[in-house]
mmCIF file of C-alpha atoms in Angstrom:
data_model
loop_
_atom_site.group_PDB
_atom_site.id
_atom_site.type_symbol
_atom_site.label_atom_id
_atom_site.label_comp_id
_atom_site.label_asym_id
_atom_site.label_seq_id
_atom_site.Cartn_x
_atom_site.Cartn_y
_atom_site.Cartn_z
ATOM 1 C CA MET A 1 -18.401 45.167 -5.652
ATOM 2 C CA LYS A 2 -21.447 47.127 -6.677
ATOM 3 C CA ASP A 3 -23.946 44.337 -6.073
ATOM 4 C CA GLY A 4 -22.538 43.249 -2.652
ATOM 5 C CA SER A 5 -22.123 39.656 -3.785
ATOM 6 C CA PRO A 6 -18.815 37.776 -2.833
ATOM 7 C CA SER A 7 -16.144 38.193 -5.570
ATOM 8 C CA PRO A 8 -14.634 34.939 -6.784
ATOM 9 C CA ASP A 9 -11.346 36.824 -6.861
ATOM 10 C CA THR A 10 -11.614 37.522 -3.097
ATOM 11 C CA ARG A 11 -12.389 33.885 -2.611
ATOM 12 C CA ALA A 12 -9.384 32.767 -4.485
ATOM 13 C CA ARG A 13 -7.153 35.334 -2.350
ATOM 14 C CA ILE A 14 -8.511 33.943 0.799
ATOM 15 C CA ILE A 15 -7.667 30.303 -0.261
ATOM 16 C CA ALA A 16 -4.154 31.435 -1.402
ATOM 17 C CA ALA A 17 -3.566 33.271 1.768
ATOM 18 C CA ALA A 18 -4.795 30.317 3.830
ATOM 19 C CA GLU A 19 -2.486 28.050 1.909
ATOM 20 C CA GLN A 20 0.477 30.239 2.583
ATOM 21 C CA LEU A 21 -0.238 30.580 6.297
ATOM 22 C CA PHE A 22 -0.839 26.566 6.554
ATOM 23 C CA ARG A 23 2.561 26.202 4.919
ATOM 24 C CA ASP A 24 4.294 28.877 7.065
ATOM 25 C CA ILE A 25 2.922 28.592 10.542
ATOM 26 C CA GLY A 26 0.880 25.323 10.348
ATOM 27 C CA PHE A 27 -2.761 24.420 9.846
ATOM 28 C CA GLN A 28 -3.520 24.047 13.620
ATOM 29 C CA LYS A 29 -1.917 27.424 14.310
ATOM 30 C CA THR A 30 -3.678 29.412 11.597
ATOM 31 C CA THR A 31 -6.842 31.196 12.634
ATOM 32 C CA VAL A 32 -9.447 32.985 10.417
ATOM 33 C CA ALA A 33 -8.321 36.041 12.001
ATOM 34 C CA ASP A 34 -4.639 35.329 10.762
ATOM 35 C CA ILE A 35 -6.033 34.782 7.130
ATOM 36 C CA ALA A 36 -8.149 38.000 7.380
ATOM 37 C CA LYS A 37 -5.228 40.128 8.678
ATOM 38 C CA THR A 38 -2.818 38.836 5.732
ATOM 39 C CA LEU A 39 -5.472 40.379 3.509
ATOM 40 C CA SER A 40 -6.293 43.449 5.350
ATOM 41 C CA MET A 41 -9.823 42.369 5.719
ATOM 42 C CA SER A 42 -12.043 41.585 8.750
ATOM 43 C CA PRO A 43 -12.772 38.087 9.804
ATOM 44 C CA ALA A 44 -16.413 38.738 9.172
ATOM 45 C CA ASN A 45 -15.666 39.360 5.413
ATOM 46 C CA VAL A 46 -13.691 35.933 5.290
ATOM 47 C CA TYR A 47 -16.820 34.438 6.832
ATOM 48 C CA ARG A 48 -19.001 35.696 3.951
ATOM 49 C CA PHE A 49 -16.917 33.376 1.687
ATOM 50 C CA PHE A 50 -16.405 30.250 4.070
ATOM 51 C CA ALA A 51 -18.786 29.202 6.849
ATOM 52 C CA SER A 52 -15.867 27.850 8.873
ATOM 53 C CA LYS A 53 -11.959 27.053 8.872
ATOM 54 C CA LYS A 54 -12.795 23.508 7.835
ATOM 55 C CA ASP A 55 -14.436 24.955 4.532
ATOM 56 C CA ILE A 56 -11.354 26.936 3.880
ATOM 57 C CA ASN A 57 -9.161 23.891 4.387
ATOM 58 C CA GLU A 58 -11.302 21.894 1.932
ATOM 59 C CA ALA A 59 -10.726 24.556 -0.586
ATOM 60 C CA VAL A 60 -6.977 24.580 -0.077
ATOM 61 C CA ALA A 61 -6.944 20.794 -0.488
ATOM 62 C CA GLU A 62 -9.139 21.090 -3.663
ATOM 63 C CA LEU A 63 -6.599 23.496 -4.901
ATOM 64 C CA MET A 64 -3.581 21.339 -4.177
ATOM 65 C CA THR A 65 -5.083 18.056 -5.530
ATOM 66 C CA GLY A 66 -6.251 19.990 -8.629
ATOM 67 C CA ARG A 67 -2.685 21.019 -9.262
ATOM 68 C CA LYS A 68 -1.540 17.305 -8.806
ATOM 69 C CA ARG A 69 -4.354 16.323 -11.306
ATOM 70 C CA ILE A 70 -3.175 18.856 -13.980
ATOM 71 C CA ARG A 71 0.526 17.711 -13.501
ATOM 72 C CA LEU A 72 -0.553 14.038 -13.918
ATOM 73 C CA GLU A 73 -2.774 14.754 -16.995
ATOM 74 C CA ALA A 74 0.012 16.708 -18.609
ATOM 75 C CA VAL A 75 2.505 13.865 -18.020
ATOM 76 C CA ALA A 76 -0.209 11.227 -19.506
ATOM 77 C CA SER A 77 -0.785 13.179 -22.583
ATOM 78 C CA GLU A 78 2.811 13.632 -23.677
ATOM 79 C CA PRO A 79 3.802 11.915 -26.960
ATOM 80 C CA GLY A 80 4.711 8.187 -26.974
ATOM 81 C CA THR A 81 3.291 4.707 -26.972
ATOM 82 C CA ALA A 82 0.622 4.041 -24.298
ATOM 83 C CA ARG A 83 3.333 1.670 -22.602
ATOM 84 C CA GLU A 84 5.704 4.739 -22.441
ATOM 85 C CA ARG A 85 3.049 7.162 -21.246
ATOM 86 C CA MET A 86 1.889 4.691 -18.503
ATOM 87 C CA ARG A 87 5.462 4.232 -17.285
ATOM 88 C CA ARG A 88 5.809 7.926 -17.140
ATOM 89 C CA LEU A 89 2.595 8.656 -15.503
ATOM 90 C CA LEU A 90 3.386 6.034 -12.769
ATOM 91 C CA THR A 91 6.916 7.408 -12.238
ATOM 92 C CA GLU A 92 5.464 10.867 -11.915
ATOM 93 C CA MET A 93 2.837 9.651 -9.398
ATOM 94 C CA HIS A 94 5.717 8.257 -7.354
ATOM 95 C CA ILE A 95 7.836 11.185 -7.548
ATOM 96 C CA MET A 96 4.987 13.538 -6.692
ATOM 97 C CA MET A 97 4.216 11.461 -3.617
ATOM 98 C CA ALA A 98 7.934 11.021 -2.713
ATOM 99 C CA GLU A 99 8.275 14.821 -2.731
ATOM 100 C CA PHE A 100 5.364 15.065 -0.393
ATOM 101 C CA ALA A 101 6.632 12.390 1.952
ATOM 102 C CA ASP A 102 9.870 14.403 2.138
ATOM 103 C CA ALA A 103 7.982 17.779 2.643
ATOM 104 C CA ASP A 104 8.229 19.469 5.896
ATOM 105 C CA ALA A 105 5.908 18.506 8.932
ATOM 106 C CA LYS A 106 3.460 21.575 8.282
ATOM 107 C CA ILE A 107 2.516 20.352 4.761
ATOM 108 C CA GLN A 108 2.202 16.762 6.152
ATOM 109 C CA GLU A 109 -0.049 18.230 8.878
ATOM 110 C CA MET A 110 -2.148 20.001 6.355
ATOM 111 C CA VAL A 111 -2.748 16.888 4.404
ATOM 112 C CA ALA A 112 -3.426 14.634 7.471
ATOM 113 C CA VAL A 113 -6.000 17.194 8.415
ATOM 114 C CA ALA A 114 -7.414 17.111 4.792
ATOM 115 C CA ILE A 115 -7.572 13.476 5.121
ATOM 116 C CA ALA A 116 -9.483 13.375 8.363
ATOM 117 C CA GLU A 117 -11.734 16.219 7.630
ATOM 118 C CA SER A 118 -12.159 16.495 4.032
ATOM 119 C CA TRP A 119 -12.174 13.056 3.017
ATOM 120 C CA SER A 120 -14.478 13.579 0.057
ATOM 121 C CA VAL A 121 -11.815 15.927 -1.610
ATOM 122 C CA ILE A 122 -9.232 13.007 -1.159
ATOM 123 C CA HIS A 123 -11.681 10.422 -2.360
ATOM 124 C CA ASP A 124 -12.526 12.757 -5.597
ATOM 125 C CA HIS A 125 -8.759 12.945 -6.045
ATOM 126 C CA ILE A 126 -8.178 8.995 -6.002
ATOM 127 C CA ARG A 127 -11.064 8.812 -8.568
ATOM 128 C CA ASP A 128 -9.388 11.566 -10.728
ATOM 129 C CA ILE A 129 -6.216 9.400 -10.706
ATOM 130 C CA ASP A 130 -8.114 6.261 -11.610
ATOM 131 C CA THR A 131 -9.639 8.259 -14.572
ATOM 132 C CA ILE A 132 -6.314 9.302 -15.805
ATOM 133 C CA ILE A 133 -4.896 5.880 -15.728
ATOM 134 C CA ALA A 134 -8.021 4.372 -17.202
ATOM 135 C CA ASN A 135 -7.772 6.777 -20.169
ATOM 136 C CA VAL A 136 -4.071 5.725 -20.825
ATOM 137 C CA VAL A 137 -5.456 1.960 -20.735
ATOM 138 C CA ARG A 138 -8.114 2.902 -23.096
ATOM 139 C CA GLU A 139 -5.821 4.376 -25.697
ATOM 140 C CA GLY A 140 -3.380 1.527 -25.223
ATOM 141 C CA ILE A 141 -6.197 -1.051 -26.051
ATOM 142 C CA ALA A 142 -7.253 1.132 -29.141
ATOM 143 C CA GLU A 143 -3.642 1.150 -30.248
ATOM 144 C CA GLY A 144 -3.519 -2.482 -29.795
ATOM 145 C CA GLU A 145 -0.534 -2.224 -27.115
ATOM 146 C CA PHE A 146 -2.784 -3.426 -24.231
ATOM 147 C CA SER A 147 -5.113 -6.419 -23.870
ATOM 148 C CA ASP A 148 -8.866 -5.969 -23.982
ATOM 149 C CA VAL A 149 -9.283 -5.361 -20.292
ATOM 150 C CA ASP A 150 -11.884 -3.011 -18.640
ATOM 151 C CA PRO A 151 -10.286 0.212 -18.241
ATOM 152 C CA GLU A 152 -12.498 1.164 -15.389
ATOM 153 C CA VAL A 153 -11.446 -1.873 -13.373
ATOM 154 C CA ALA A 154 -7.836 -1.608 -14.511
ATOM 155 C CA GLY A 155 -7.455 1.984 -13.361
ATOM 156 C CA PRO A 156 -8.165 1.422 -9.663
ATOM 157 C CA CYS A 157 -5.994 -1.945 -9.976
ATOM 158 C CA VAL A 158 -3.033 0.031 -11.358
ATOM 159 C CA ARG A 159 -3.404 2.584 -8.741
ATOM 160 C CA ALA A 160 -3.695 -0.132 -5.857
ATOM 161 C CA ALA A 161 -0.509 -1.903 -7.296
ATOM 162 C CA MET A 162 1.362 1.330 -6.850
ATOM 163 C CA THR A 163 0.204 1.951 -3.160
ATOM 164 C CA ARG A 164 3.974 0.962 -2.072
ATOM 165 C CA PHE A 165 5.170 3.787 -4.299
ATOM 166 C CA CYS A 166 2.398 6.363 -4.011
ATOM 167 C CA HIS A 167 0.758 6.235 -0.864
ATOM 168 C CA PRO A 168 2.553 8.958 1.368
ATOM 169 C CA SER A 169 2.470 6.979 4.746
ATOM 170 C CA VAL A 170 3.579 3.577 3.008
ATOM 171 C CA LEU A 171 6.177 5.373 1.088
ATOM 172 C CA VAL A 172 7.750 6.187 4.549
ATOM 173 C CA MET A 173 6.905 2.931 6.271
ATOM 174 C CA CYS A 174 8.251 0.891 3.433
ATOM 175 C CA ARG A 175 11.497 2.797 2.541
ATOM 176 C CA ASP A 176 13.746 0.009 4.006
ATOM 177 C CA ILE A 177 12.199 -2.696 1.924
ATOM 178 C CA PRO A 178 14.353 -2.959 -1.044
ATOM 179 C CA GLN A 179 12.137 -5.050 -3.451
ATOM 180 C CA PRO A 180 10.549 -4.334 -5.672
ATOM 181 C CA THR A 181 12.092 -1.594 -7.494
ATOM 182 C CA LEU A 182 9.791 0.981 -8.995
ATOM 183 C CA ASP A 183 10.618 -0.157 -12.499
ATOM 184 C CA GLU A 184 10.014 -3.724 -11.596
ATOM 185 C CA GLN A 185 6.641 -2.875 -10.215
ATOM 186 C CA ILE A 186 5.847 -0.909 -13.331
ATOM 187 C CA ASP A 187 6.958 -3.674 -15.609
ATOM 188 C CA PHE A 188 4.717 -6.005 -13.590
ATOM 189 C CA ILE A 189 1.777 -3.608 -14.106
ATOM 190 C CA LEU A 190 2.395 -3.345 -17.760
ATOM 191 C CA ALA A 191 2.431 -7.103 -17.976
ATOM 192 C CA ALA A 192 -0.863 -7.295 -16.326
ATOM 193 C CA LEU A 193 -2.324 -4.760 -18.853
ATOM 194 C CA GLY A 194 -0.981 -7.135 -21.635
ATOM 195 C CA ALA A 195 1.944 -4.974 -22.596
ATOM 196 C CA GLY A 196 5.278 -6.338 -23.028
ATOM 197 C CA ARG A 197 4.324 -9.405 -24.840
ATOM 198 C CA GLN A 198 3.709 -7.756 -27.936
ATOM 199 C CA GLU A 199 6.663 -5.202 -28.228
ATOM 200 C CA THR A 200 5.429 -3.211 -31.329
ATOM 201 C CA PRO A 201 2.035 -1.386 -31.032
ATOM 202 C CA ARG A 202 -0.384 -1.587 -33.847
ATOM 203 C CA ARG A 203 0.039 1.981 -34.944
ATOM 204 C CA ALA A 204 3.932 1.359 -35.291
ATOM 205 C CA ARG A 205 3.299 -1.861 -37.118
ATOM 206 C CA GLU A 206 0.861 -0.256 -39.609
ATOM 207 C CA ALA A 207 3.471 2.641 -39.960
ATOM 208 C CA THR A 208 6.056 -0.066 -40.838
ATOM 209 C CA ARG A 209 3.837 -1.970 -43.520
ATOM 210 C CA ALA A 210 3.076 1.481 -45.085
ATOM 211 C CA THR A 211 6.700 2.307 -45.714
ATOM 212 C CA MET B 21 18.680 -29.221 34.786
ATOM 213 C CA LYS B 22 21.861 -31.143 35.765
ATOM 214 C CA ASP B 23 24.319 -28.955 33.701
ATOM 215 C CA GLY B 24 22.831 -25.727 34.675
ATOM 216 C CA SER B 25 22.565 -24.459 31.261
ATOM 217 C CA PRO B 26 19.350 -22.660 30.239
ATOM 218 C CA SER B 27 16.533 -25.099 28.967
ATOM 219 C CA PRO B 28 14.952 -24.538 25.657
ATOM 220 C CA ASP B 29 11.556 -25.490 27.353
ATOM 221 C CA THR B 30 11.890 -22.653 29.912
ATOM 222 C CA ARG B 31 12.808 -20.347 27.261
ATOM 223 C CA ALA B 32 9.548 -21.266 25.381
ATOM 224 C CA ARG B 33 7.573 -20.918 28.607
ATOM 225 C CA ILE B 34 8.880 -17.434 28.918
ATOM 226 C CA ILE B 35 8.088 -16.399 25.387
ATOM 227 C CA ALA B 36 4.442 -18.119 25.705
ATOM 228 C CA ALA B 37 3.987 -16.209 29.152
ATOM 229 C CA ALA B 38 5.227 -12.890 27.630
ATOM 230 C CA GLU B 39 2.900 -13.134 24.582
ATOM 231 C CA GLN B 40 -0.206 -13.888 26.823
ATOM 232 C CA LEU B 41 0.647 -10.776 29.194
ATOM 233 C CA PHE B 42 1.320 -8.669 26.045
ATOM 234 C CA ARG B 43 -2.235 -9.549 24.848
ATOM 235 C CA ASP B 44 -3.945 -9.267 28.285
ATOM 236 C CA ILE B 45 -2.309 -6.142 29.825
ATOM 237 C CA GLY B 46 -0.321 -4.710 26.853
ATOM 238 C CA PHE B 47 3.288 -4.637 25.885
ATOM 239 C CA GLN B 48 4.228 -1.381 27.516
ATOM 240 C CA LYS B 49 2.564 -2.387 30.983
ATOM 241 C CA THR B 50 4.269 -5.721 31.028
ATOM 242 C CA THR B 51 7.434 -6.081 32.964
ATOM 243 C CA VAL B 52 10.141 -8.717 33.142
ATOM 244 C CA ALA B 53 9.029 -9.082 36.833
ATOM 245 C CA ASP B 54 5.354 -9.880 35.620
ATOM 246 C CA ILE B 55 6.541 -12.539 33.291
ATOM 247 C CA ALA B 56 8.650 -14.073 35.949
ATOM 248 C CA LYS B 57 5.949 -14.135 38.429
ATOM 249 C CA THR B 58 3.540 -15.758 36.079
ATOM 250 C CA LEU B 59 5.954 -18.623 35.776
ATOM 251 C CA SER B 60 6.813 -18.604 39.372
ATOM 252 C CA MET B 61 10.467 -17.982 38.790
ATOM 253 C CA SER B 62 12.916 -14.868 39.611
ATOM 254 C CA PRO B 63 13.439 -12.066 37.197
ATOM 255 C CA ALA B 64 17.092 -13.028 37.391
ATOM 256 C CA ASN B 65 16.161 -16.436 35.861
ATOM 257 C CA VAL B 66 14.266 -14.789 33.107
ATOM 258 C CA TYR B 67 17.438 -12.694 32.463
ATOM 259 C CA ARG B 68 19.524 -15.928 31.997
ATOM 260 C CA PHE B 69 17.531 -16.548 28.792
ATOM 261 C CA PHE B 70 16.872 -12.949 27.550
ATOM 262 C CA ALA B 71 19.347 -10.014 27.987
ATOM 263 C CA SER B 72 16.400 -7.524 27.856
ATOM 264 C CA LYS B 73 12.672 -7.188 27.325
ATOM 265 C CA LYS B 74 13.318 -6.056 23.713
ATOM 266 C CA ASP B 75 14.797 -9.565 23.255
ATOM 267 C CA ILE B 76 11.661 -11.067 24.699
ATOM 268 C CA ASN B 77 9.533 -9.041 22.326
ATOM 269 C CA GLU B 78 11.677 -9.981 19.304
ATOM 270 C CA ALA B 79 11.095 -13.756 20.409
ATOM 271 C CA VAL B 80 7.264 -13.126 20.582
ATOM 272 C CA ALA B 81 7.325 -11.308 17.184
ATOM 273 C CA GLU B 82 9.241 -14.261 15.621
ATOM 274 C CA LEU B 83 6.561 -16.710 17.109
ATOM 275 C CA MET B 84 3.811 -14.743 15.680
ATOM 276 C CA THR B 85 5.303 -14.297 12.423
ATOM 277 C CA GLY B 86 6.368 -17.951 12.268
ATOM 278 C CA ARG B 87 2.796 -18.945 12.869
ATOM 279 C CA LYS B 88 1.777 -16.788 9.903
ATOM 280 C CA ARG B 89 4.274 -18.194 7.672
ATOM 281 C CA ILE B 90 3.136 -21.693 8.422
ATOM 282 C CA ARG B 91 -0.574 -20.816 7.745
ATOM 283 C CA LEU B 92 0.484 -19.199 4.384
ATOM 284 C CA GLU B 93 2.715 -22.100 3.409
ATOM 285 C CA ALA B 94 -0.211 -24.687 4.326
ATOM 286 C CA VAL B 95 -2.617 -22.604 2.105
ATOM 287 C CA ALA B 96 0.022 -22.275 -0.760
ATOM 288 C CA SER B 97 0.579 -26.133 -0.886
ATOM 289 C CA GLU B 98 -3.123 -27.143 -0.994
ATOM 290 C CA PRO B 99 -4.103 -29.032 -4.095
ATOM 291 C CA GLY B 100 -5.159 -27.241 -7.218
ATOM 292 C CA THR B 101 -3.877 -25.194 -10.260
ATOM 293 C CA ALA B 102 -1.154 -22.663 -9.521
ATOM 294 C CA ARG B 103 -3.716 -20.149 -10.391
ATOM 295 C CA GLU B 104 -6.124 -21.534 -7.664
ATOM 296 C CA ARG B 105 -3.310 -21.762 -5.178
ATOM 297 C CA MET B 106 -2.233 -18.115 -5.850
ATOM 298 C CA ARG B 107 -5.764 -16.842 -5.502
ATOM 299 C CA ARG B 108 -6.254 -18.699 -2.117
ATOM 300 C CA LEU B 109 -2.745 -17.599 -0.908
ATOM 301 C CA LEU B 110 -3.421 -13.861 -1.628
ATOM 302 C CA THR B 111 -7.097 -14.095 -0.076
ATOM 303 C CA GLU B 112 -5.492 -15.823 3.012
ATOM 304 C CA MET B 113 -2.812 -13.067 3.344
ATOM 305 C CA HIS B 114 -5.684 -10.497 3.244
ATOM 306 C CA ILE B 115 -7.857 -12.301 5.779
ATOM 307 C CA MET B 116 -4.881 -12.890 8.012
ATOM 308 C CA MET B 117 -4.088 -8.947 7.894
ATOM 309 C CA ALA B 118 -7.774 -8.024 8.192
ATOM 310 C CA GLU B 119 -7.970 -9.973 11.359
ATOM 311 C CA PHE B 120 -5.043 -8.124 12.658
ATOM 312 C CA ALA B 121 -6.433 -4.737 11.547
ATOM 313 C CA ASP B 122 -9.659 -5.691 13.542
ATOM 314 C CA ALA B 123 -7.810 -7.070 16.541
ATOM 315 C CA ASP B 124 -7.853 -5.097 19.722
ATOM 316 C CA ALA B 125 -5.406 -2.155 20.664
ATOM 317 C CA LYS B 126 -3.131 -4.377 22.781
ATOM 318 C CA ILE B 127 -2.221 -6.532 19.921
ATOM 319 C CA GLN B 128 -1.831 -3.718 17.667
ATOM 320 C CA GLU B 129 0.541 -2.044 20.193
ATOM 321 C CA MET B 130 2.553 -5.196 20.307
ATOM 322 C CA VAL B 131 3.119 -5.338 16.660
ATOM 323 C CA ALA B 132 3.769 -1.521 16.435
ATOM 324 C CA VAL B 133 6.644 -2.114 18.957
ATOM 325 C CA ALA B 134 7.850 -5.155 16.986
ATOM 326 C CA ILE B 135 7.948 -2.871 13.840
ATOM 327 C CA ALA B 136 9.786 -0.237 15.620
ATOM 328 C CA GLU B 137 12.204 -2.368 17.729
ATOM 329 C CA SER B 138 12.384 -5.665 15.967
ATOM 330 C CA TRP B 139 12.504 -4.505 12.258
ATOM 331 C CA SER B 140 14.749 -7.446 11.237
ATOM 332 C CA VAL B 141 12.017 -9.865 12.481
ATOM 333 C CA ILE B 142 9.390 -8.112 10.082
ATOM 334 C CA HIS B 143 11.791 -7.850 7.239
ATOM 335 C CA ASP B 144 12.461 -11.619 7.429
ATOM 336 C CA HIS B 145 8.738 -12.152 7.506
ATOM 337 C CA ILE B 146 8.386 -10.009 4.213
ATOM 338 C CA ARG B 147 11.066 -12.025 2.637
ATOM 339 C CA ASP B 148 9.341 -15.341 3.762
ATOM 340 C CA ILE B 149 6.155 -14.158 2.205
ATOM 341 C CA ASP B 150 7.943 -13.247 -1.013
ATOM 342 C CA THR B 151 9.324 -16.824 -1.085
ATOM 343 C CA ILE B 152 5.948 -18.444 -0.510
ATOM 344 C CA ILE B 153 4.618 -16.515 -3.476
ATOM 345 C CA ALA B 154 7.620 -16.973 -5.671
ATOM 346 C CA ASN B 155 7.402 -20.771 -5.160
ATOM 347 C CA VAL B 156 3.759 -20.728 -6.389
ATOM 348 C CA VAL B 157 4.923 -18.667 -9.418
ATOM 349 C CA ARG B 158 7.663 -21.175 -10.119
ATOM 350 C CA GLU B 159 5.303 -23.971 -9.920
ATOM 351 C CA GLY B 160 2.835 -22.152 -12.207
ATOM 352 C CA ILE B 161 5.572 -21.573 -14.727
ATOM 353 C CA ALA B 162 6.482 -25.345 -14.638
ATOM 354 C CA GLU B 163 2.839 -26.231 -15.125
ATOM 355 C CA GLY B 164 2.693 -23.960 -17.881
ATOM 356 C CA GLU B 165 0.089 -21.861 -16.352
ATOM 357 C CA PHE B 166 2.125 -18.644 -16.029
ATOM 358 C CA SER B 167 4.466 -16.878 -18.296
ATOM 359 C CA ASP B 168 8.223 -17.293 -18.009
ATOM 360 C CA VAL B 169 8.713 -14.512 -15.497
ATOM 361 C CA ASP B 170 11.488 -14.296 -12.855
ATOM 362 C CA PRO B 171 9.892 -15.667 -9.668
ATOM 363 C CA GLU B 172 12.247 -13.844 -7.481
ATOM 364 C CA VAL B 173 11.213 -10.608 -9.001
ATOM 365 C CA ALA B 174 7.382 -11.663 -9.292
ATOM 366 C CA GLY B 175 7.251 -12.517 -5.516
ATOM 367 C CA PRO B 176 8.056 -9.039 -4.290
ATOM 368 C CA CYS B 177 5.891 -7.462 -7.033
ATOM 369 C CA VAL B 178 2.918 -9.569 -6.237
ATOM 370 C CA ARG B 179 3.238 -8.857 -2.667
ATOM 371 C CA ALA B 180 3.597 -4.974 -3.300
ATOM 372 C CA ALA B 181 0.517 -5.165 -5.584
ATOM 373 C CA MET B 182 -1.423 -6.580 -2.605
ATOM 374 C CA THR B 183 -0.256 -3.661 -0.175
ATOM 375 C CA ARG B 184 -3.752 -2.182 -0.140
ATOM 376 C CA PHE B 185 -5.161 -5.436 1.079
ATOM 377 C CA CYS B 186 -2.390 -6.890 3.207
ATOM 378 C CA HIS B 187 -0.649 -3.803 4.999
ATOM 379 C CA PRO B 188 -2.278 -3.447 8.443
ATOM 380 C CA SER B 189 -2.253 0.390 8.475
ATOM 381 C CA VAL B 190 -3.258 0.671 4.669
ATOM 382 C CA LEU B 191 -6.121 -1.788 5.247
ATOM 383 C CA VAL B 192 -7.528 0.599 7.768
ATOM 384 C CA MET B 193 -6.857 3.834 5.966
ATOM 385 C CA CYS B 194 -8.227 2.628 2.632
ATOM 386 C CA ARG B 195 -11.366 1.001 4.162
ATOM 387 C CA ASP B 196 -13.545 3.513 2.482
ATOM 388 C CA ILE B 197 -12.118 3.349 -1.078
ATOM 389 C CA PRO B 198 -14.405 0.919 -2.808
ATOM 390 C CA GLN B 199 -12.249 -0.055 -5.634
ATOM 391 C CA PRO B 200 -10.551 -2.308 -6.567
ATOM 392 C CA THR B 201 -12.149 -5.166 -4.969
ATOM 393 C CA LEU B 202 -9.908 -8.019 -3.688
ATOM 394 C CA ASP B 203 -10.789 -10.408 -6.403
ATOM 395 C CA GLU B 204 -10.226 -7.683 -9.109
ATOM 396 C CA GLN B 205 -6.839 -7.060 -7.749
ATOM 397 C CA ILE B 206 -6.088 -10.795 -7.731
ATOM 398 C CA ASP B 207 -7.294 -11.364 -11.225
ATOM 399 C CA PHE B 208 -4.932 -8.276 -12.161
ATOM 400 C CA ILE B 209 -2.068 -9.989 -10.429
ATOM 401 C CA LEU B 210 -2.788 -13.214 -12.176
ATOM 402 C CA ALA B 211 -2.888 -11.436 -15.609
ATOM 403 C CA ALA B 212 0.639 -9.932 -14.673
ATOM 404 C CA LEU B 213 1.778 -13.483 -14.214
ATOM 405 C CA GLY B 214 0.435 -14.565 -17.534
ATOM 406 C CA ALA B 215 -2.461 -16.563 -16.176
ATOM 407 C CA GLY B 216 -6.066 -16.069 -17.548
ATOM 408 C CA ARG B 217 -5.121 -15.864 -21.044
ATOM 409 C CA GLN B 218 -4.648 -19.746 -21.253
ATOM 410 C CA GLU B 219 -7.433 -21.034 -19.091
ATOM 411 C CA THR B 220 -6.462 -24.867 -19.102
ATOM 412 C CA PRO B 221 -3.059 -25.401 -17.434
ATOM 413 C CA ARG B 222 -0.636 -27.865 -19.160
ATOM 414 C CA ARG B 223 -1.173 -30.743 -16.712
ATOM 415 C CA ALA B 224 -4.863 -30.518 -17.340
ATOM 416 C CA ARG B 225 -4.542 -30.550 -20.996
ATOM 417 C CA GLU B 226 -2.168 -33.495 -20.951
ATOM 418 C CA ALA B 227 -4.750 -35.285 -18.758
ATOM 419 C CA THR B 228 -7.376 -34.486 -21.286
ATOM 420 C CA ARG B 229 -5.311 -35.860 -24.096
ATOM 421 C CA ALA B 230 -4.452 -38.905 -22.226
ATOM 422 C CA THR B 231 -8.193 -39.885 -21.836
#
């Protein structure tokens, strides 16, 4: 680089290398020297971008939660009624966290460290999930599918009502508790949002009237 | 005892002594010899009642969960509308588990062992909670306060929707997540049961008409 300032591309390469090493050899065992070696650079160069290994882990945690957010936003914006989209979104949240619960110990260690050391990243991720849910609630109200609830309150309530299916530790601890099923819990949540009592959303009713 | 059969009273005294020792010196440190010594009896006599320390712990776990069940049943049967009783029941469930989450390490160790070794006791306790909730749901439907949901499905769904406030590990892990509040979550659950849209229950409406 001509101006000597840290390149965003190098930053991204360090994060990618760190994530790969965390997955391959584990978070605790990975040193900044290992990350530098993978990229054929000096540890001093890594430290130009990150003050500490904690900062690298935080960046990896942001990358991972960012991927999950994108995946959930994509599911939430697929075509369908708000009720259908909410069901798909909550099912995807469950699948995503069940994948994590089944992942190997190295990935779980990485996330445990993220929770302990980079709580703000996890907290932001929880807020992102609340926002994605709240947006589907807002659209459902606009479509006349859901009751006139406060989406900002409903988002966290829906997320909390899914804890048994979406919190990685709880998923593992509650594996042997048969009830409720995922679909029963989603039906329950949809009822709380006022869906289900009015089977045909307003848009569909208007479309029917128009024909 | 004349017939030489184990006395139920002695059995209860062994369980009480074990619980006290688990609380005082911890589950791992307590031996069957300690329990016998407290009661001025021989370890052999303790083994007439319990095949192993695991069996004693299971009996202690049953005693403790039984106390919780009685406390919840009492709250659920206090006077009031089904909506009021459900709110009090869920609030009590939260208070009870928050007390446990704040309890000292020895009690938490005892329960951790119960979960690991006497899972059937915990499982039965979860089913008891589902039944207590389902009974309030059933009464709420009969009173015209709640929608015509299936109480056997609603019980586990309500319990699962309260996980963030009632599961001891989750309570601790989620302490720093501000939303939802307990009352917001209970309102959400009541909405799922169809309460809240019809403010005056049938019994109250009939009483009003009768005057």
